[in-house]
Coordinates of C-alpha atoms and ligand atoms in Angstrom, one line a residue:
X1 CA 0.0 0.0 0.0
X2 CA 2.8 2.3 1.0
X3 CA 4.6 1.5 -2.2
X4 CA 1.5 2.2 -4.4
X5 CA 1.1 5.5 -2.6
X6 CA 4.8 6.3 -3.1
X7 CA 4.6 5.4 -6.8
X8 CA 1.5 7.5 -7.3
X9 CA 3.2 10.5 -5.6
X10 CA 6.2 9.9 -7.8
X11 CA 4.1 9.9 -10.9
X12 CA 2.5 13.1 -9.8
X13 CA 5.9 14.6 -9.1
X14 CA 7.1 13.6 -12.6
X15 CA 4.0 15.0 -14.2
X16 CA 4.4 18.4 -12.6
X17 CA 8.1 18.4 -13.4
X18 CA 9.2 18.5 -9.8
X19 CA 12.1 16.8 -8.2
X20 CA 13.2 13.5 -9.5
X21 CA 13.7 10.7 -7.1
X22 CA 16.1 7.7 -7.3
X23 CA 15.3 4.8 -4.9
X24 CA 18.7 3.5 -3.8
X25 CA 17.5 0.8 -1.3
X26 CA 14.0 -0.7 -1.0
X27 CA 15.4 -4.0 0.3
X28 CA 13.0 -6.1 -1.8
X29 CA 15.9 -7.9 -3.5
X30 CA 17.3 -9.1 -0.2
X31 CA 16.6 -12.2 1.8
X32 CA 15.2 -11.9 5.3
X33 CA 18.2 -12.1 7.6
X34 CA 20.7 -10.5 5.2
X35 CA 22.8 -7.9 6.8
X36 CA 24.2 -4.5 5.8
X37 CA 27.5 -3.3 7.4
X38 CA 27.3 -0.9 10.3
X39 CA 30.2 1.6 10.4
X40 CA 31.5 2.9 13.7
X41 CA 33.5 6.0 12.9
X42 CA 36.0 5.4 15.7
X43 CA 36.2 1.6 15.9
X44 CA 36.6 -1.4 13.6
X45 CA 34.3 -3.4 15.7
X46 CA 30.7 -2.7 16.5
X47 CA 27.9 -4.7 18.0
X48 CA 25.4 -2.7 16.1
X49 CA 23.3 -4.7 13.6
X50 CA 21.4 -3.8 10.4
X51 CA 19.3 -6.7 9.2
X52 CA 16.7 -7.1 6.5
X53 CA 13.5 -8.1 8.1
X54 CA 9.7 -8.0 7.5
X55 CA 8.0 -4.7 7.8
X56 CA 6.4 -4.6 11.3
X57 CA 3.2 -3.2 9.7
X58 CA 3.1 -5.4 6.6
X59 CA 4.8 -8.8 6.4
X60 CA 4.9 -8.8 2.6
X61 CA 7.3 -5.9 2.6
X62 CA 11.0 -6.0 3.4
X63 CA 12.7 -3.3 5.4
X64 CA 16.0 -2.8 7.3
X65 CA 16.0 -3.2 11.0
X66 CA 18.8 -1.4 12.9
X67 CA 19.9 -1.9 16.4
X68 CA 22.5 0.7 17.4
X69 CA 24.9 -0.2 20.2
X70 CA 27.5 2.5 19.9
X71 CA 27.8 6.2 19.2
X72 CA 28.7 7.5 15.7
X73 CA 27.6 4.2 14.2
X74 CA 25.8 4.4 10.9
X75 CA 24.4 2.1 8.2
X76 CA 26.7 1.7 5.3
X77 CA 25.0 1.9 1.9
X78 CA 26.9 1.0 -1.2
X79 CA 25.8 3.4 -4.0
X80 CA 28.4 2.5 -6.5
X81 CA 25.8 1.9 -9.1
X82 CA 24.8 5.6 -9.2
X83 CA 27.9 7.5 -8.2
X84 CA 29.4 9.4 -11.1
X85 CA 31.1 12.4 -9.6
X86 CA 29.6 14.1 -6.7
X87 CA 26.1 13.0 -5.8
X88 CA 25.3 16.0 -3.6
X89 CA 25.7 18.1 -6.7
X90 CA 23.2 16.0 -8.6
X91 CA 20.9 15.2 -5.7
X92 CA 20.1 17.6 -3.0
X93 CA 18.0 15.5 -0.7
X94 CA 18.3 12.2 1.1
X95 CA 14.9 10.7 2.0
X96 CA 13.6 7.6 3.5
X97 CA 10.7 6.1 5.6
X98 CA 11.3 5.6 9.3
X99 CA 9.5 3.4 11.7
X100 CA 10.5 3.5 15.4
X101 CA 9.2 0.9 17.9
X102 CA 7.5 2.4 21.0
X103 CA 10.5 1.5 23.1
X104 CA 12.8 3.8 21.1
X105 CA 13.4 7.2 22.7
X106 CA 12.2 10.2 20.7
X107 CA 15.2 12.3 20.8
X108 CA 17.9 11.3 18.4
X109 CA 20.4 13.0 16.1
X110 CA 20.2 12.1 12.4
X111 CA 23.5 12.0 10.6
X112 CA 24.6 11.2 7.1
X113 CA 28.0 11.0 5.5
X114 CA 29.2 10.6 2.0
X115 CA 32.4 8.8 2.4
X116 CA 34.2 10.8 5.1
X117 CA 32.3 14.0 4.6
X118 CA 29.3 14.9 6.7
X119 CA 26.5 15.8 4.4
X120 CA 23.8 16.2 7.0
X121 CA 23.8 16.3 10.8
X122 CA 20.9 17.5 13.0
X123 CA 22.2 20.4 15.1
X124 CA 21.0 18.6 18.2
X125 CA 19.0 15.7 19.4
X126 CA 15.5 16.1 18.0
X127 CA 12.2 14.5 18.5
X128 CA 12.1 12.1 15.5
X129 CA 8.3 11.9 15.3
X130 CA 5.7 9.4 16.1
X131 CA 6.5 5.8 17.0
X132 CA 4.9 2.7 15.7
X133 CA 4.0 4.2 12.4
X134 CA 6.0 4.9 9.2
X135 CA 7.1 8.5 9.0
X136 CA 8.5 10.1 5.8
X137 CA 11.9 11.8 6.5
X138 CA 13.9 14.0 4.2
X139 CA 17.1 16.0 4.6
X140 CA 18.8 18.5 2.4
X141 CA 22.4 17.4 2.0
X142 CA 25.2 19.8 2.2
X143 CA 27.3 20.0 -0.9
X144 CA 30.6 18.2 -0.7
X145 CA 33.5 17.7 -3.1
X146 CA 33.8 14.1 -1.9
X147 CA 33.1 11.5 -4.6
X148 CA 32.4 8.3 -2.8
X149 CA 30.5 5.1 -3.5
X150 CA 29.3 4.9 0.1
X151 CA 26.7 6.8 2.0
X152 CA 26.4 6.3 5.7
X153 CA 23.3 7.2 7.5
X154 CA 21.4 6.7 10.8
X155 CA 20.7 7.9 14.2
X156 CA 23.6 8.8 16.4
X157 CA 22.9 7.0 19.6
X158 CA 24.4 4.3 21.8
X159 CA 21.0 2.7 22.1
X160 CA 18.7 3.2 19.1
X161 CA 16.3 0.8 17.5
X162 CA 14.6 1.7 14.2
X163 CA 13.5 0.4 10.8
X164 CA 14.1 2.2 7.5
X165 CA 12.8 1.6 4.0
X166 CA 12.7 3.3 0.6
X167 CA 16.0 5.2 0.9
X168 CA 16.0 7.7 -1.9
X169 CA 18.0 10.5 -3.4
X170 CA 16.1 13.4 -4.7
X171 CA 17.3 15.8 -7.4
X172 CA 16.1 19.3 -7.5
X173 CA 15.4 21.6 -10.4
X174 CA 15.7 25.1 -9.2
X175 CA 14.8 26.8 -12.5
X176 CA 16.7 29.9 -11.5
X177 CA 20.2 30.9 -10.4
X178 CA 20.1 33.0 -7.3
X179 CA 23.7 34.0 -7.7
X180 CA 22.6 36.1 -10.6
X181 CA 20.8 38.9 -8.8
X182 CA 18.5 39.7 -11.8
X183 CA 16.9 36.3 -11.3
X184 CA 15.9 37.0 -7.7
X185 CA 12.8 38.5 -6.2
X186 CA 14.4 41.4 -4.4
X187 CA 16.2 42.8 -7.4
X188 CA 12.9 43.5 -9.1
X189 CA 11.1 44.5 -5.9
X190 CA 13.7 47.2 -5.2
X191 CA 13.5 48.5 -8.7
X192 CA 9.7 48.7 -8.3
X193 CA 10.2 50.6 -5.0
X194 CA 8.7 47.7 -3.0
X195 CA 9.8 45.3 -0.3
X196 CA 9.4 41.6 -0.7
X197 CA 9.8 40.1 2.7
X198 CA 9.7 36.7 4.4
X199 CA 9.1 35.4 7.9
X200 CA 12.0 33.4 9.1
X201 CA 12.0 30.8 11.8
X202 CA 15.5 31.1 13.3
X203 CA 14.9 27.8 15.1
X204 CA 14.9 26.1 11.7
X205 CA 17.0 28.3 9.5
X206 CA 20.5 29.1 10.7
X207 CA 20.8 32.7 9.6
X208 CA 24.2 33.0 11.1
X209 CA 25.6 30.5 8.6
X210 CA 25.6 32.2 5.3
X211 CA 26.9 29.2 3.4
X212 CA 23.7 27.3 3.9
X213 CA 21.2 27.0 1.0
X214 CA 18.1 28.1 3.1
X215 CA 20.0 31.1 4.5
X216 CA 21.1 32.1 1.0
X217 CA 17.6 31.6 -0.4
X218 CA 16.5 34.2 2.2
X219 CA 19.0 36.9 1.8
X220 CA 19.3 36.7 -2.0
X221 CA 15.6 36.9 -2.6
X222 CA 14.2 39.1 0.0
X223 CA 14.8 42.7 1.0
X224 CA 12.7 42.5 4.1
X225 CA 12.6 40.1 7.0
X226 CA 10.3 39.4 10.0
X227 CA 10.9 37.0 12.8
X228 CA 8.3 34.3 12.7
X229 CA 8.2 33.9 16.5
X230 CA 11.4 35.3 18.0
X231 CA 10.3 38.9 18.5
X232 CA 6.9 38.1 20.1
X233 CA 6.4 39.1 23.8
X234 CA 6.9 35.6 25.2
X235 CA 10.2 35.3 23.4
X236 CA 11.5 38.8 24.3
X237 CA 10.4 39.1 27.9
X238 CA 10.0 35.5 29.3
X239 CA 10.2 36.8 32.8
X240 CA 9.2 40.2 34.1
X241 CA 11.9 42.7 33.5
X242 CA 14.2 40.0 31.9
X243 CA 14.6 40.5 28.2
X244 CA 16.1 38.1 25.8
X245 CA 17.1 39.9 22.6
X246 CA 19.5 37.3 21.3
X247 CA 17.5 35.8 18.4
X248 CA 16.0 39.2 17.5
X249 CA 19.5 40.7 17.4
X250 CA 20.6 37.8 15.1
X251 CA 17.7 38.8 12.7
X252 CA 18.6 42.5 12.8
X253 CA 22.3 41.9 12.3
X254 CA 21.6 39.5 9.4
X255 CA 19.3 42.1 7.9
X256 CA 22.0 44.8 8.2
X257 CA 24.6 42.5 6.6
X258 CA 22.3 42.0 3.6
X259 CA 20.7 45.4 3.3
X260 CA 17.2 44.2 4.3
X261 CA 14.5 46.1 6.2
X262 CA 13.1 44.5 9.4
X263 CA 9.5 44.3 10.4
X264 CA 9.0 43.9 14.1
X265 CA 6.3 41.4 15.0
X266 CA 4.6 41.9 17.4
X267 CA 4.2 44.1 20.5
X268 CA 0.7 43.4 21.8
X269 CA -1.2 40.3 21.0
X270 CA -3.5 37.9 22.8
X271 CA -1.3 34.9 21.9
X272 CA 2.3 34.1 22.8
X273 CA 1.9 36.3 25.9
X274 CA 4.4 35.3 28.6
X275 CA 2.8 33.3 31.4
X276 CA 3.8 36.0 34.0
X277 CA 1.2 38.3 32.3
X278 CA -1.5 35.7 31.5
X279 CA -1.6 31.9 31.2
X280 CA -3.7 32.0 28.0
X281 CA -3.6 35.6 26.9
X282 CA -7.2 36.1 28.1
X283 CA -7.3 35.4 31.9
X284 CA -6.0 37.9 34.3
X285 CA -4.5 35.1 36.5
X286 CA -2.2 37.5 38.4
X287 CA -4.9 39.9 39.2
X288 CA -3.3 43.0 37.7
X289 CA -5.1 46.3 38.0
X290 CA -5.7 48.4 34.9
X291 CA -2.8 50.7 35.9
X292 CA -0.4 47.8 36.5
X293 CA -1.2 46.2 33.2
X294 CA -0.9 49.5 31.3
X295 CA 2.5 49.9 33.0
X296 CA 3.5 46.3 32.0
X297 CA 2.5 47.0 28.4
X298 CA 4.3 50.4 28.4
X299 CA 7.5 48.8 29.8
X300 CA 7.5 46.1 27.2
X301 CA 6.9 48.4 24.3
X302 CA 9.4 51.0 25.5
X303 CA 12.2 48.5 26.1
X304 CA 11.7 46.6 22.9
X305 CA 11.1 49.5 20.5
X306 CA 14.0 51.4 22.1
X307 CA 16.3 48.4 21.8
X308 CA 15.6 48.1 18.1
X309 CA 15.3 51.9 17.4
X310 CA 16.7 52.7 13.9
X311 CA 17.0 48.9 13.2
X312 CA 13.4 47.9 12.9
X313 CA 11.7 50.1 10.3
X314 CA 8.1 49.1 11.2
X315 CA 6.3 47.4 14.0
X316 CA 3.1 45.4 14.3
X317 CA 2.0 47.2 17.4
X318 CA -1.3 45.6 18.0
X319 CA -2.0 42.2 16.4
X320 CA -5.4 40.6 15.8
X321 CA -7.4 42.8 18.1
X322 CA -10.7 42.3 16.3
X323 CA -13.2 39.7 17.2
X324 CA -13.9 37.1 14.5
X325 CA -17.5 37.5 15.1
X326 CA -18.7 41.0 14.2
X327 CA -22.3 41.6 15.3
X328 CA -22.5 45.3 16.4
X329 CA -21.8 46.4 12.9
X330 CA -25.1 45.0 11.8
X331 CA -26.9 47.7 13.6
X332 CA -24.2 50.4 13.7
X333 CA -22.2 50.5 10.5
X334 CA -19.4 52.6 12.0
X335 CA -18.7 50.1 14.8
X336 CA -16.4 47.1 15.4
X337 CA -16.2 44.4 18.1
X338 CA -12.9 43.8 19.8
X339 CA -11.6 40.4 20.8
X340 CA -11.6 39.5 24.4
X341 CA -8.0 39.4 25.7
X342 CA -6.2 40.2 28.9
X343 CA -5.5 43.6 27.4
X344 CA -9.0 44.4 26.4
X345 CA -10.6 42.9 29.5
X346 CA -8.4 44.6 32.0
X347 CA -7.5 47.9 30.3
X348 CA -10.3 48.4 27.9
X349 CA -10.2 49.5 24.3
X350 CA -7.8 52.3 24.9
X351 CA -5.0 49.7 25.3
X352 CA -4.8 50.0 21.5
X353 CA -4.4 53.8 21.6
X354 CA -1.9 53.6 24.4
X355 CA 0.2 50.9 22.6
X356 CA 0.6 53.1 19.6
X357 CA 1.5 56.1 21.6
X358 CA 4.1 54.3 23.7
X359 CA 5.7 52.8 20.5
X360 CA 5.7 56.2 18.8
X361 CA 7.5 57.8 21.8
X362 CA 10.1 55.0 21.8
X363 CA 10.9 55.4 18.1
X364 CA 9.2 58.3 16.3
X365 CA 10.6 57.2 13.0
X366 CA 9.2 53.7 13.0
X367 CA 6.1 53.0 10.9
X368 CA 3.5 51.6 13.3
X369 CA 1.1 49.0 12.1
X370 CA -2.1 47.4 13.2
X371 CA -2.3 43.8 11.8
X372 CA -5.1 41.3 11.3
X373 CA -6.4 38.4 9.3
X374 CA -9.8 37.9 7.6
X375 CA -9.9 41.7 6.8
X376 CA -8.8 41.6 3.2
X377 CA -11.9 41.5 1.1
X378 CA -14.5 44.1 1.0
X379 CA -18.0 42.9 1.8
X380 CA -17.1 41.0 4.9
X381 CA -18.2 42.3 8.3
X382 CA -14.6 42.0 9.7
X383 CA -13.2 43.8 6.8
X384 CA -15.5 46.8 7.4
X385 CA -14.9 46.6 11.2
X386 CA -11.1 46.9 10.6
X387 CA -11.6 49.9 8.4
X388 CA -13.9 51.5 11.1
X389 CA -11.3 50.9 13.8
X390 CA -8.5 52.3 11.8
X391 CA -10.5 55.3 10.8
X392 CA -11.4 55.9 14.5
X393 CA -7.7 55.7 15.5
X394 CA -6.6 58.1 12.8
X395 CA -9.4 60.5 13.6
X396 CA -8.4 60.4 17.2
X397 CA -4.8 61.4 16.3
X398 CA -3.3 58.0 17.2
X399 CA 0.0 57.4 15.4
X400 CA -1.1 54.5 13.3
X401 CA 1.0 54.5 10.1
X402 CA 0.1 51.2 8.5
X403 CA -2.6 48.6 8.1
X404 CA -1.5 45.0 7.8
X405 CA -3.5 42.4 5.9
X406 CA -2.1 39.0 6.9
X407 CA -3.5 37.2 3.8
X408 CA -3.5 33.7 5.2
X409 CA -5.5 32.4 2.2
X410 CA -6.7 29.2 0.6
X411 CA -6.8 28.8 -3.2
X412 CA -10.1 30.3 -4.4
X413 CA -10.4 32.9 -1.6
X414 CA -9.0 35.9 -3.6
X415 CA -11.2 38.3 -5.2
X416 CA -8.9 40.9 -6.8
X417 CA -11.6 43.6 -7.0
X418 CA -12.7 43.2 -3.4
X419 CA -9.1 43.4 -2.2
X420 CA -8.3 46.3 -4.5
X421 CA -11.4 48.3 -3.4
X422 CA -10.6 47.7 0.3
X423 CA -6.9 48.6 0.0
X424 CA -7.7 51.7 -2.0
X425 CA -9.9 53.3 0.6
X426 CA -7.2 53.4 3.2
X427 CA -5.0 55.8 1.2
X428 CA -7.1 58.9 2.0
X429 CA -6.7 58.1 5.7
X430 CA -3.0 58.6 5.3
X431 CA -1.9 55.1 6.2
X432 CA 0.1 52.5 4.3
X433 CA -1.2 49.1 3.5
X434 CA 0.9 46.0 3.6
X435 CA 0.5 42.3 2.9
X436 CA 2.1 41.0 6.1
X437 CA 1.8 37.2 6.2
X438 CA 0.9 35.9 2.8
X439 CA 0.5 32.2 2.3
X440 CA -2.0 30.3 0.1
X441 CA -2.9 26.8 1.2
X442 CA -3.9 24.2 -1.5
X443 CA -6.7 21.9 -0.3
X444 CA -5.5 19.2 -2.7
X445 CA -1.8 20.0 -3.0
X446 CA -1.1 17.1 -5.4
X447 CA -4.0 17.7 -7.8
X448 CA -3.0 18.6 -11.3
X449 CA -2.9 22.4 -11.8
X450 CA -3.1 23.1 -8.0
X451 CA 0.3 24.9 -7.9
X452 CA -0.7 26.9 -10.9
X453 CA -3.8 28.1 -9.2
X454 CA -1.9 28.8 -6.1
X455 CA 0.5 30.9 -8.2
X456 CA -2.4 32.9 -9.6
X457 CA -3.7 33.5 -6.2
X458 CA -0.3 34.9 -5.1
X459 CA -0.3 37.0 -8.3
X460 CA -3.7 38.5 -7.6
X461 CA -2.7 39.7 -4.2
X462 CA 0.7 41.0 -5.3
X463 CA -0.6 42.8 -8.3
X464 CA -3.0 44.9 -6.1
X465 CA 0.0 45.9 -4.0
X466 CA 1.8 47.0 -7.2
X467 CA -1.0 49.4 -8.1
X468 CA -0.7 51.8 -5.2
X469 CA 2.0 54.0 -3.8
X470 CA 0.7 53.6 -0.3
X471 CA 1.5 49.8 -0.5
X472 CA 5.2 49.1 -0.1
X473 CA 5.5 45.7 1.5
X474 CA 4.5 42.1 0.7
X475 CA 5.7 39.5 3.0
X476 CA 5.3 35.7 2.8
X477 CA 4.9 33.8 6.0
X478 CA 7.7 31.3 5.9
X479 CA 10.3 30.0 3.5
X480 CA 9.6 26.3 2.6
X481 CA 6.3 24.4 2.6
X482 CA 7.5 22.0 5.2
X483 CA 8.3 24.8 7.6
X484 CA 4.9 26.4 7.3
X485 CA 2.6 26.4 10.3
X486 CA -0.3 25.6 7.8
X487 CA -1.2 22.5 5.9
X488 CA -1.5 22.4 2.1
X489 CA 2.0 23.5 1.0
X490 CA 1.1 27.2 1.1
X491 CA 4.5 28.8 0.5
X492 CA 6.6 29.6 -2.6
X493 CA 9.6 27.2 -2.0
X494 CA 9.5 23.4 -1.8
X495 CA 11.3 21.7 1.0
X496 CA 14.3 21.3 -1.4
X497 CA 14.3 25.1 -1.7
X498 CA 13.2 24.8 -5.3
X499 CA 11.0 27.7 -6.2
X500 CA 7.4 26.9 -7.0
X501 CA 5.2 28.5 -9.8
X502 CA 4.1 31.1 -7.2
X503 CA 7.8 32.2 -6.9
X504 CA 7.9 32.9 -10.7
X505 CA 4.5 34.6 -10.8
X506 CA 5.6 36.9 -8.0
X507 CA 8.9 37.6 -9.8
X508 CA 7.0 38.4 -13.0
X509 CA 4.8 40.8 -11.3
X510 CA 7.6 42.5 -9.5
X511 CA 9.5 42.7 -12.8
X512 CA 6.6 44.2 -14.6
X513 CA 6.2 46.8 -11.8
X514 CA 9.9 47.5 -12.0
X515 CA 9.6 48.1 -15.7
X516 CA 6.7 50.5 -15.2
X517 CA 8.7 52.3 -12.5
X518 CA 11.5 52.6 -15.1
X519 CA 9.1 54.2 -17.6
X520 CA 8.6 51.1 -19.7
X521 CA 4.9 51.0 -19.8
X522 CA 4.3 48.9 -22.9
X523 CA 5.4 45.3 -23.0
X524 CA 8.6 44.4 -24.9
X525 CA 7.0 43.3 -28.2
X526 CA 10.3 42.2 -29.9
X527 CA 10.9 42.5 -33.7
X528 CA 9.1 39.2 -34.5
X529 CA 6.1 39.8 -32.4
X530 CA 2.8 39.2 -34.1
X531 CA 0.4 42.1 -34.7
X532 CA -2.4 40.7 -32.6
X533 CA -2.3 39.1 -29.2
X534 CA -4.4 36.9 -26.9
X535 CA -4.9 38.4 -23.5
X536 CA -5.7 36.3 -20.5
X537 CA -6.4 37.3 -16.8
X538 CA -4.3 35.8 -14.1
X539 CA -6.8 33.0 -13.7
X540 CA -6.0 32.0 -17.3
X541 CA -9.4 33.1 -18.5
X542 CA -9.5 34.9 -21.9
X543 CA -10.0 38.6 -21.7
X544 CA -9.5 39.6 -25.4
X545 CA -8.5 37.1 -28.1
X546 CA -6.8 38.5 -31.2
X547 CA -6.5 42.0 -29.8
X548 CA -4.5 44.4 -31.9
X549 CA -1.2 44.7 -30.1
X550 CA -1.2 48.5 -30.2
X551 CA -4.5 48.4 -28.2
X552 CA -2.9 46.6 -25.2
X553 CA -2.6 50.0 -23.4
X554 CA -6.3 50.5 -23.7
X555 CA -7.3 47.5 -21.7
X556 CA -8.8 48.2 -18.3
X557 CA -6.1 48.8 -15.6
X558 CA -4.8 45.5 -14.3
X559 CA -2.4 42.6 -14.8
X560 CA -2.7 40.3 -17.8
X561 CA -1.0 37.4 -19.3
X562 CA 0.2 38.4 -22.8
X563 CA 2.7 36.4 -24.8
X564 CA 2.9 34.1 -21.8
X565 CA 4.2 37.0 -19.6
X566 CA 2.6 39.0 -16.9
X567 CA 1.9 42.5 -18.2
X568 CA 0.7 45.4 -16.2
X569 CA -1.6 47.9 -17.7
X570 CA -1.9 51.1 -15.8
Ligands
9MR601 O1 3.9 31.0 12.3 C1 3.7 31.2 13.7 C2 3.8 29.8 14.4 O2 5.1 29.2 14.3 C3 3.4 29.9 15.8 O3 3.3 28.6 16.4 C4 2.0 30.6 15.9 C5 1.6 30.6 17.4 O4 0.7 31.6 17.7 O5 2.1 31.8 15.4 C6 2.4 31.8 14.0 O6 2.4 33.1 13.5 C7 1.2 33.8 13.5 C8 1.5 35.3 13.4 O7 2.3 35.6 14.5 C9 0.2 36.1 13.5 N1 -0.7 35.7 12.5 C10 -1.0 34.4 12.4 C11 0.2 33.5 12.3 C12 -0.2 32.1 12.4 O8 -0.9 31.8 13.6

């Protein structure tokens, strides 16, 4: 069953032109009881055993059963039949299925070597996932110059027991070369006067090591960065008066080295609140008075914003303060309902006003944002409530400088006109608008055409941002699909760091916007271009077939696909 599934997935992968996989060991050609050598790095003798046995979940299937008895002892895999030159150049990932019996401890370090060179090593001892079930594992291999006919892999432990099957090498087709800056996102974003940003989990991407592929993917493509979790209140002030700026500082230093702007996320929120303030972000477990809690909020904002003054260009001051359920607006169209939180419950609505004032005092140059989700498309009660709240704050002279639309979307959600109409009406309030956390989940990620639809969805959001001067920033919420907090492969890079169609659509849109900023307002027709063109919208639907090329500029304002390229008509 597992095999059929794997084959089906491989077929899909091949169809969509994704990574190519090479199965190097599936153990079906072995006899039960056959052994593979175990290699102890520091000793010729080891009691560790790797033996072909029946799959604990399916007796028809053969797998390798490993019992580790010494540290630094790995399974030796002969790959002579595929090594021509350096495999880490041709293949970027090592993947396999892992089954751990219940008795095996969770925390292990996975290590792989090509000959003598380490091609992968977990930075520590990690939870290796569920026991008593097969779990798919995959690791990006570090490039090495070693050409060897042996791979060594396994869990570094004096006492491990596990089963492996379907050991595979996965090639990657990047489709772009990020060492050529013109092929990156940020090159075009900068020319268009925009920022293209990314949320980085520093627990998973080592931004201090600039030689790593994930780190390079970040700084070469993005000119803005936000910490996915590391600058939230629980991370920055785990105990009252005790600040931990280490990870935030790493982000800020990394950004400075690579000429990136930093968004600070976030100062006041009902989640990721340190336990000394509230156990769940709602309860006032410590019985703070209004004055005490205001002081706590002020101290946090003042300390954090001052620490990053001049280094963080904008802050999400208040995050997700609106209730999901907006009822008052039904009877009072200018109103909004706020979410219950320890801040709202103890201080009252003016916690929002005060938060902005404290942040503004700490860094008058920082752009101060309010940020929320489910507020993107006109016609929804929460969208209107957001606008009402921002208008109220602006009218009251509160230093709100920006409105963040998180854009956690699912394919099919985006209505360009409804987003455009919503974004547009904030300009007269004198605030910026930004897409702060874009990701687009695919309900059926392996369906044919799903990634193309996802790309179009990214394109629709990005193109609205290109149309307005009060919109500078678009940030995606994470780097690779496997690192996303959401299901449905919502991001623009695969686990292998290969860019997905959404990457190329974003790049096309940024490039078109850059050309417009450069004064090139008509598409490059080329000498051999035909006199008439077929014009499609970003959803691939025909807009005008056989249109005279000279009439392109007369199309309604928007982004079209013409000659297979994104073309912006202003
Ligand atoms: O991506 C973040 C995830 O790693 C955290 O576990 C989660 C916990 O609250 O927060 C995620 O980021 C959120 C962001 O800070 C605000 N908007 C929604 C994001 C997803 O919940």
